[in-house]
Tab-separated table of C-alpha atoms and ligand atoms in Angstrom:
chain	number	residue	atom	x	y	z
A	114	MET	CA	0.083	0.173	-0.013
A	115	VAL	CA	1.477	3.409	-0.695
A	116	SER	CA	0.700	5.899	2.207
A	117	ILE	CA	-0.330	9.312	1.880
A	118	LYS	CA	1.719	11.411	3.903
A	119	SER	CA	-0.422	14.505	6.453
A	120	ALA	CA	1.320	18.136	6.987
A	121	ARG	CA	3.009	17.356	9.793
A	122	GLU	CA	5.019	14.316	7.922
A	123	ILE	CA	6.243	15.990	5.315
A	124	GLU	CA	7.448	18.556	7.640
A	125	LEU	CA	9.710	15.995	9.055
A	126	MET	CA	10.394	14.228	6.090
A	127	LYS	CA	11.748	17.943	5.312
A	128	GLN	CA	13.371	18.484	8.160
A	129	ALA	CA	15.423	14.492	7.496
A	130	GLY	CA	15.853	16.124	4.231
A	131	LYS	CA	17.788	19.863	5.376
A	132	VAL	CA	20.058	17.676	7.360
A	133	VAL	CA	21.138	14.996	4.347
A	134	GLY	CA	21.625	18.413	2.352
A	135	LEU	CA	23.717	19.601	4.886
A	136	VAL	CA	25.803	16.527	4.710
A	137	PHE	CA	26.068	16.575	1.041
A	138	GLN	CA	26.943	19.805	1.322
A	139	THR	CA	30.014	19.248	4.164
A	140	LEU	CA	30.944	16.758	2.093
A	141	GLU	CA	31.553	18.098	-1.032
A	142	LYS	CA	34.225	20.460	0.928
A	143	GLN	CA	35.470	17.505	2.523
A	144	ILE	CA	36.037	14.942	0.156
A	145	HIS	CA	40.036	14.031	-1.085
A	146	PRO	CA	42.419	12.039	-2.013
A	147	GLY	CA	44.241	10.641	0.025
A	148	MET	CA	41.316	10.592	2.673
A	149	SER	CA	39.848	6.777	3.557
A	150	THR	CA	35.417	6.374	2.742
A	151	TRP	CA	35.731	5.841	7.045
A	152	GLU	CA	36.530	9.273	7.043
A	153	ILE	CA	33.184	9.632	5.153
A	154	ASP	CA	31.600	7.661	7.499
A	155	GLU	CA	32.603	9.693	10.358
A	156	ILE	CA	31.621	12.848	9.048
A	157	VAL	CA	27.796	11.435	7.511
A	158	GLU	CA	27.567	10.504	11.032
A	159	GLU	CA	28.736	13.187	13.002
A	160	THR	CA	26.908	15.772	11.153
A	161	MET	CA	23.217	13.508	11.346
A	162	LEU	CA	24.283	12.882	15.325
A	163	ALA	CA	24.624	17.033	15.618
A	164	ASN	CA	21.429	18.076	14.100
A	165	ASP	CA	19.304	16.031	15.720
A	166	CYS	CA	19.169	13.453	13.253
A	167	ILE	CA	19.910	9.619	13.622
A	168	PRO	CA	21.559	7.421	10.375
A	169	SER	CA	18.539	5.644	9.639
A	170	GLU	CA	21.439	2.954	7.382
A	171	LYS	CA	23.058	2.375	10.599
A	172	GLY	CA	21.722	-1.099	12.178
A	173	TYR	CA	19.211	-1.730	8.540
A	174	TYR	CA	19.044	-5.288	8.390
A	175	GLY	CA	22.679	-5.582	10.122
A	176	TYR	CA	24.581	-2.741	8.034
A	177	PRO	CA	27.683	-1.866	9.991
A	178	ALA	CA	27.876	2.056	9.055
A	179	SER	CA	26.089	5.104	8.720
A	180	ALA	CA	26.331	5.715	5.034
A	181	CYS	CA	27.323	3.688	1.902
A	182	VAL	CA	30.544	5.024	0.464
A	183	SER	CA	30.920	2.974	-2.803
A	184	VAL	CA	34.438	3.912	-5.265
A	185	ASN	CA	33.923	3.211	-8.947
A	186	GLU	CA	33.278	-0.105	-10.110
A	187	THR	CA	30.979	-0.348	-6.604
A	188	LEU	CA	27.791	0.738	-8.101
A	189	LEU	CA	25.927	0.036	-4.081
A	190	HIS	CA	26.315	-0.548	-0.493
A	191	GLY	CA	30.208	0.026	-0.103
A	192	ILE	CA	30.686	-0.518	3.717
A	193	PRO	CA	33.186	2.353	4.609
A	194	SER	CA	36.200	0.771	5.930
A	195	LYS	CA	39.893	2.395	6.970
A	196	LYS	CA	41.149	0.675	3.861
A	197	ILE	CA	39.588	1.808	1.239
A	198	ILE	CA	41.635	5.042	-0.306
A	199	ILE	CA	39.978	7.528	-2.596
A	200	ARG	CA	42.362	8.714	-4.789
A	201	GLU	CA	42.852	11.359	-7.514
A	202	GLY	CA	40.280	10.384	-10.701
A	203	ASP	CA	37.864	8.284	-8.470
A	204	ILE	CA	33.993	8.393	-8.694
A	205	VAL	CA	32.922	8.219	-5.342
A	206	SER	CA	29.334	7.241	-4.272
A	207	VAL	CA	27.834	8.318	-1.028
A	208	ASP	CA	24.454	7.140	0.020
A	209	ILE	CA	22.550	8.535	3.107
A	210	VAL	CA	19.440	7.962	4.870
A	211	ALA	CA	18.316	10.495	7.720
A	212	ASN	CA	15.684	9.885	10.215
A	213	TYR	CA	14.126	12.482	12.081
A	214	HIS	CA	11.772	11.642	15.044
A	215	GLY	CA	10.704	8.869	12.923
A	216	TYR	CA	11.230	10.390	9.487
A	217	HIS	CA	13.186	9.473	6.943
A	218	ALA	CA	14.992	11.097	3.698
A	219	ASP	CA	17.323	9.427	0.980
A	220	ALA	CA	20.149	10.968	-1.334
A	221	CYS	CA	23.122	9.853	-2.917
A	222	ARG	CA	25.533	11.941	-4.835
A	223	THR	CA	28.563	10.617	-6.851
A	224	PHE	CA	31.571	12.687	-6.341
A	225	LYS	CA	34.010	13.078	-8.504
A	226	VAL	CA	37.323	13.738	-6.992
A	227	GLY	CA	39.604	16.332	-7.984
A	228	THR	CA	40.294	15.426	-12.169
A	229	VAL	CA	38.384	12.376	-13.255
A	230	THR	CA	38.595	10.793	-17.082
A	231	GLU	CA	36.532	12.431	-19.899
A	232	ARG	CA	34.965	8.371	-19.234
A	233	ALA	CA	33.980	9.125	-15.535
A	234	SER	CA	32.357	12.464	-15.932
A	235	ARG	CA	30.240	11.658	-18.824
A	236	LEU	CA	28.829	8.827	-16.517
A	237	VAL	CA	28.225	11.184	-13.553
A	238	ASP	CA	26.713	13.825	-15.340
A	239	THR	CA	24.357	11.438	-17.410
A	240	THR	CA	23.216	9.996	-14.163
A	241	LYS	CA	22.185	12.999	-12.961
A	242	ASP	CA	20.795	14.922	-15.895
A	243	CYS	CA	18.680	11.548	-15.985
A	244	PHE	CA	16.919	12.059	-12.764
A	245	PHE	CA	16.408	15.585	-12.779
A	246	ALA	CA	14.446	14.768	-16.779
A	247	ALA	CA	12.794	12.233	-15.323
A	248	ILE	CA	11.255	13.686	-12.666
A	249	LYS	CA	9.850	16.265	-15.044
A	250	LEU	CA	7.426	13.726	-15.317
A	251	ILE	CA	5.925	13.167	-11.695
A	252	LYS	CA	2.621	14.825	-11.031
A	253	PRO	CA	-0.541	13.746	-9.476
A	254	GLY	CA	-2.153	10.927	-12.161
A	255	VAL	CA	1.173	9.917	-13.632
A	256	HIS	CA	1.646	6.188	-13.757
A	257	LEU	CA	4.283	5.107	-12.070
A	258	GLY	CA	5.872	3.482	-15.354
A	259	ASP	CA	6.189	6.201	-17.098
A	260	ILE	CA	9.065	7.689	-14.738
A	261	SER	CA	10.822	4.433	-14.724
A	262	HIS	CA	10.436	3.445	-18.409
A	263	PHE	CA	11.996	7.276	-18.942
A	264	ILE	CA	14.911	6.337	-16.772
A	265	GLN	CA	15.509	2.941	-18.719
A	266	GLU	CA	15.262	4.470	-21.936
A	267	TYR	CA	17.514	8.300	-21.160
A	268	ILE	CA	19.950	5.709	-19.753
A	269	GLU	CA	20.722	2.799	-22.866
A	270	SER	CA	19.680	5.359	-25.211
A	271	ARG	CA	23.424	6.682	-23.851
A	272	GLY	CA	25.140	3.596	-23.994
A	273	TYR	CA	25.171	2.620	-20.617
A	274	ASN	CA	22.691	0.325	-18.556
A	275	VAL	CA	20.334	0.161	-15.895
A	276	VAL	CA	20.981	-2.190	-12.426
A	277	ARG	CA	17.952	-4.561	-12.548
A	278	GLU	CA	18.400	-6.122	-8.518
A	279	TYR	CA	17.814	-2.891	-7.162
A	280	THR	CA	15.048	-0.198	-6.991
A	281	GLY	CA	13.637	3.305	-6.070
A	282	HIS	CA	10.773	3.063	-3.393
A	283	GLY	CA	8.332	5.271	-1.406
A	284	ILE	CA	9.508	6.567	1.676
A	285	GLY	CA	8.467	7.819	5.264
A	286	SER	CA	8.280	6.555	8.602
A	287	HIS	CA	10.330	3.616	6.956
A	288	MET	CA	13.029	3.886	4.290
A	289	HIS	CA	12.060	1.434	2.052
A	290	GLU	CA	8.218	1.870	1.565
A	291	ASP	CA	5.570	0.850	-1.044
A	292	PRO	CA	6.154	1.674	-4.349
A	293	ASN	CA	9.014	-0.375	-5.926
A	294	ILE	CA	10.084	1.953	-8.756
A	295	PRO	CA	12.277	-0.253	-11.099
A	296	ASN	CA	14.828	1.846	-13.128
A	297	TYR	CA	13.238	-0.135	-16.032
A	298	GLY	CA	9.520	-0.665	-17.069
A	299	ASN	CA	6.466	0.274	-19.272
A	300	PRO	CA	4.549	3.339	-20.235
A	301	GLY	CA	0.931	3.168	-18.939
A	302	THR	CA	1.882	0.708	-15.956
A	303	GLY	CA	2.298	0.620	-11.960
A	304	ILE	CA	0.384	2.669	-9.887
A	305	ILE	CA	-0.785	6.124	-10.829
A	306	LEU	CA	1.133	8.789	-8.725
A	307	GLN	CA	-1.144	11.244	-6.370
A	308	GLU	CA	-0.392	14.346	-4.278
A	309	GLY	CA	1.354	13.298	-0.788
A	310	MET	CA	3.591	9.975	-2.088
A	311	ALA	CA	7.215	10.559	-1.320
A	312	LEU	CA	9.293	8.864	-3.670
A	313	ALA	CA	13.157	7.876	-3.012
A	314	ILE	CA	14.247	8.430	-7.384
A	315	GLU	CA	16.847	6.806	-8.149
A	316	PRO	CA	18.766	6.260	-11.231
A	317	MET	CA	21.741	3.743	-10.405
A	318	VAL	CA	24.113	2.965	-14.503
A	319	LEU	CA	26.495	0.983	-15.454
A	320	GLU	CA	28.886	1.556	-17.625
A	321	GLY	CA	29.232	-1.630	-19.110
A	322	LYS	CA	26.571	-4.692	-18.802
A	323	LYS	CA	24.137	-4.738	-16.529
A	324	ASP	CA	25.263	-7.494	-14.384
A	325	VAL	CA	26.388	-6.744	-11.561
A	326	ARG	CA	27.880	-9.362	-8.345
A	327	VAL	CA	27.633	-9.450	-4.393
A	328	LEU	CA	30.751	-9.140	-2.586
A	329	GLY	CA	30.736	-12.107	0.518
A	330	ASP	CA	30.631	-9.497	2.858
A	331	GLY	CA	26.744	-9.158	1.710
A	332	TRP	CA	26.853	-5.939	0.962
A	333	THR	CA	29.096	-4.627	-1.815
A	334	VAL	CA	27.660	-4.467	-4.889
A	335	LYS	CA	29.708	-4.284	-7.915
A	336	SER	CA	29.604	-4.138	-11.347
A	337	ARG	CA	30.440	-7.930	-12.879
A	338	ASP	CA	32.463	-6.827	-15.709
A	339	GLY	CA	34.678	-4.101	-13.086
A	340	LYS	CA	33.539	-1.202	-15.218
A	341	LEU	CA	32.196	2.384	-13.704
A	342	THR	CA	29.350	2.320	-12.221
A	343	CYS	CA	27.350	5.680	-10.827
A	344	HIS	CA	24.095	6.299	-8.532
A	345	TYR	CA	22.314	9.956	-7.727
A	346	GLU	CA	19.023	9.850	-5.830
A	347	ASN	CA	16.505	12.361	-4.009
A	348	THR	CA	13.424	11.719	-1.892
A	349	LEU	CA	10.377	14.601	-3.744
A	350	ILE	CA	7.177	14.625	-2.572
A	351	VAL	CA	4.372	14.733	-5.249
A	352	THR	CA	2.794	17.833	-5.126
A	353	HIS	CA	-0.551	19.778	-6.221
A	354	ASP	CA	1.160	20.204	-9.509
A	355	GLY	CA	4.415	18.526	-9.387
A	356	TYR	CA	6.870	17.781	-7.181
A	357	GLN	CA	9.071	19.241	-4.171
A	358	ILE	CA	12.391	18.344	-3.717
A	359	ILE	CA	13.201	17.680	0.318
A	360	THR	CA	17.434	16.433	0.323
A	361	MET	CA	18.811	18.641	-1.640
A	362	TYR	CA	21.300	21.850	-0.200
A	363	GLU	CA	20.123	25.825	-0.985
A	364	GLY	CA	21.710	26.252	-4.114
A	365	GLU	CA	22.831	22.932	-5.378
A	366	GLN	CA	23.646	22.664	-8.705
B	614	LIG	N1	20.287	4.340	1.279
B	614	LIG	C1	19.961	3.341	0.444
B	614	LIG	C2	18.473	3.445	-0.666
B	614	LIG	O1	19.065	3.988	-1.262
B	614	LIG	C3	20.107	1.883	0.729
B	614	LIG	C4	20.632	1.449	1.661
B	614	LIG	S1	20.689	-0.314	2.507
B	614	LIG	C5	21.327	-0.331	3.795
B	614	LIG	O2	17.101	2.947	-0.650
B	614	LIG	F1	21.419	-0.970	4.312
B	614	LIG	F2	23.068	0.921	4.096
B	614	LIG	F3	20.617	1.096	5.244
B	615	LIG	CO1	16.651	5.192	-1.637
């Protein structure tokens, strides 16, 4: 069942989203070559706790950290580690969820560390551009499948692939709620969007083939072919005539 959020619930989610935005604003300034993904996790956790939020990911099905930090060929759920050092030219996805008084907001950015290759840069830009192009479709009355289809078409027509095993999702008092929001699908299918729905839309893109593998740690998801991957996500609320993104900081590009 897809829940419709009350004004109060939306307010709490917006607070959570504000802190998510603040974390990205902080990270943008601090990510640098030589830093471990563990240090990124520390910044995420400290910023959330200092702003009256709890990192929702910590302990979620036993997940051991406050952020998923996924470098280059790691698509999702990279566990922060003192041994994973970020290098100039890496693309680093930081996927975070904040819980403010029982309500969640979820987002991901992929940061370019220093100067990255043209190849990596195009992948990162395309993934983000895809998100912003796709959400233009969002308003009450639209089928969810229209959004999913648009994302797939946008990504595949540019020579990339979307992951099949992981999807976007509804969000609210739980990190993952109905509906599932695949990055592939058919127009005119799926639920019809309504005002007050809260959705996490998240293109997860592979430069090469669509296949992924999960490492022995039970979390880390990598491209099977070792090629680059990218992820961009925001939480948004469906409004009477469109949507409102709640996980970007003021002035964020
Ligand atoms: N933030 C992820 C998402 O976009 C989920 C992270 S799984 C966790 O849905 F275990 F790390 F929490
Ligand atoms: Co999500």
